[in-house]
Amino acid sequence: MQTVANVVSNQVSDEIFKALADPTRRAIFERLARDGAQTVRALTDQAGVSQPAVSKHLRVLKQAQLVIDRPEGRETHYSAQPLALSALRDWVSFYGAFWNDRIDDLESLLKRMDQ
């Protein structure tokens, strides 16, 4: 039997956590989400890391379905896919509510014990 927690957890890909765990990848994703589609060259100019490093970070973000690429001539434009974060948002919301409920239950128990 699958619980709500299992369903919510299964929707969140480990690749999303892995991709967003790295501060450089988060910065690249945020830049794409904020500024729109960009090439590797444009991202490299702003990232402070080498072009091969930016390409590797983009590959990880693409595997997590956080970015898509669109070849255009000799360059590839990358765009953020913020909707891919919806499963992560749902996961955080579920566990936020879970722990709030547990804390409320503990608070109620402590009040009953004091009476």
Short mmCIF file of C-alpha atoms in Angstrom, two decimals:
data_model
loop_
_atom_site.label_atom_id
_atom_site.label_comp_id
_atom_site.label_asym_id
_atom_site.label_seq_id
_atom_site.Cartn_x
_atom_site.Cartn_y
_atom_site.Cartn_z
CA MET A 1 0.00 0.00 0.00
CA GLN A 2 1.38 3.37 -0.99
CA THR A 3 1.05 6.21 1.47
CA VAL A 4 0.65 9.86 0.58
CA ALA A 5 4.24 10.39 1.70
CA ASN A 6 5.47 7.73 -0.73
CA VAL A 7 3.51 9.22 -3.62
CA VAL A 8 4.84 12.71 -2.92
CA SER A 9 8.38 11.41 -2.43
CA ASN A 10 8.29 9.36 -5.65
CA GLN A 11 7.33 12.44 -7.65
CA VAL A 12 10.51 14.23 -6.63
CA SER A 13 13.36 13.03 -8.74
CA ASP A 14 16.72 12.50 -7.08
CA GLU A 15 18.15 14.33 -10.09
CA ILE A 16 16.37 17.52 -9.00
CA PHE A 17 17.96 17.37 -5.56
CA LYS A 18 21.35 16.54 -7.05
CA ALA A 19 21.08 19.33 -9.60
CA LEU A 20 20.05 21.98 -7.10
CA ALA A 21 22.55 20.88 -4.44
CA ASP A 22 25.37 22.62 -6.28
CA PRO A 23 25.50 26.44 -5.82
CA THR A 24 26.86 27.02 -9.34
CA ARG A 25 24.01 25.02 -10.88
CA ARG A 26 21.48 26.87 -8.74
CA ALA A 27 22.95 30.17 -9.93
CA ILE A 28 22.78 29.05 -13.57
CA PHE A 29 19.17 27.89 -13.15
CA GLU A 30 18.21 31.13 -11.39
CA ARG A 31 19.86 33.19 -14.13
CA LEU A 32 17.98 31.30 -16.84
CA ALA A 33 14.70 31.60 -14.93
CA ARG A 34 15.21 35.33 -14.35
CA ASP A 35 16.78 36.42 -17.64
CA GLY A 36 15.41 33.90 -20.14
CA ALA A 37 17.20 31.74 -22.70
CA GLN A 38 20.97 32.07 -22.93
CA THR A 39 23.88 30.42 -24.68
CA VAL A 40 26.72 28.59 -22.94
CA ARG A 41 28.99 31.49 -23.83
CA ALA A 42 26.72 34.03 -22.14
CA LEU A 43 26.37 31.83 -19.07
CA THR A 44 30.14 31.26 -18.93
CA ASP A 45 30.80 35.00 -19.00
CA GLN A 46 28.63 35.41 -15.90
CA ALA A 47 29.33 32.16 -14.04
CA GLY A 48 32.97 32.62 -13.16
CA VAL A 49 33.79 29.04 -14.21
CA SER A 50 35.10 27.52 -17.42
CA GLN A 51 32.97 26.74 -20.46
CA PRO A 52 33.38 22.96 -19.97
CA ALA A 53 32.22 23.36 -16.36
CA VAL A 54 29.14 25.35 -17.43
CA SER A 55 28.36 22.71 -20.07
CA LYS A 56 28.63 19.97 -17.43
CA HIS A 57 26.33 21.88 -15.08
CA LEU A 58 23.82 22.38 -17.89
CA ARG A 59 23.91 18.66 -18.66
CA VAL A 60 23.02 17.86 -15.03
CA LEU A 61 20.22 20.46 -15.07
CA LYS A 62 18.92 19.00 -18.33
CA GLN A 63 18.94 15.45 -16.88
CA ALA A 64 16.80 16.76 -14.02
CA GLN A 65 14.49 18.35 -16.62
CA LEU A 66 15.15 21.78 -15.11
CA VAL A 67 16.40 23.20 -18.42
CA ILE A 68 15.79 22.51 -22.08
CA ASP A 69 18.11 23.22 -24.96
CA ARG A 70 17.30 24.58 -28.39
CA PRO A 71 20.01 24.40 -31.07
CA GLU A 72 20.14 27.50 -33.21
CA GLY A 73 22.86 27.53 -35.83
CA ARG A 74 26.22 26.91 -34.19
CA GLU A 75 24.98 27.76 -30.71
CA THR A 76 22.57 26.17 -28.30
CA HIS A 77 20.18 28.25 -26.24
CA TYR A 78 19.21 26.99 -22.79
CA SER A 79 15.96 27.86 -21.02
CA ALA A 80 14.79 27.17 -17.48
CA GLN A 81 11.78 24.93 -16.95
CA PRO A 82 10.49 26.22 -13.60
CA LEU A 83 7.43 23.93 -13.73
CA ALA A 84 9.83 21.06 -13.10
CA LEU A 85 10.10 22.43 -9.56
CA SER A 86 6.41 21.76 -8.86
CA ALA A 87 7.13 18.24 -7.57
CA LEU A 88 9.80 19.67 -5.27
CA ARG A 89 7.39 22.37 -4.06
CA ASP A 90 4.77 19.70 -3.33
CA TRP A 91 7.35 17.62 -1.45
CA VAL A 92 8.41 20.59 0.70
CA SER A 93 4.77 21.55 1.35
CA PHE A 94 3.83 18.01 2.34
CA TYR A 95 6.69 17.65 4.80
CA GLY A 96 6.25 21.19 6.10
CA ALA A 97 2.64 20.34 6.95
CA PHE A 98 3.69 16.93 8.31
CA TRP A 99 6.10 18.47 10.82
CA ASN A 100 3.72 21.30 11.72
CA ASP A 101 1.07 18.68 12.56
CA ARG A 102 3.56 16.72 14.67
CA ILE A 103 4.61 19.85 16.56
CA ASP A 104 0.96 20.77 17.14
CA ASP A 105 0.30 17.25 18.47
CA LEU A 106 3.28 17.52 20.80
CA GLU A 107 2.13 20.93 22.00
CA SER A 108 -1.35 19.54 22.75
CA LEU A 109 0.14 16.60 24.63
CA LEU A 110 2.34 18.86 26.74
CA LYS A 111 -0.63 21.09 27.61
CA ARG A 112 -2.68 18.05 28.67
CA MET A 113 0.21 16.82 30.81
CA ASP A 114 0.43 20.20 32.57
CA GLN A 115 -3.25 20.07 33.57
#
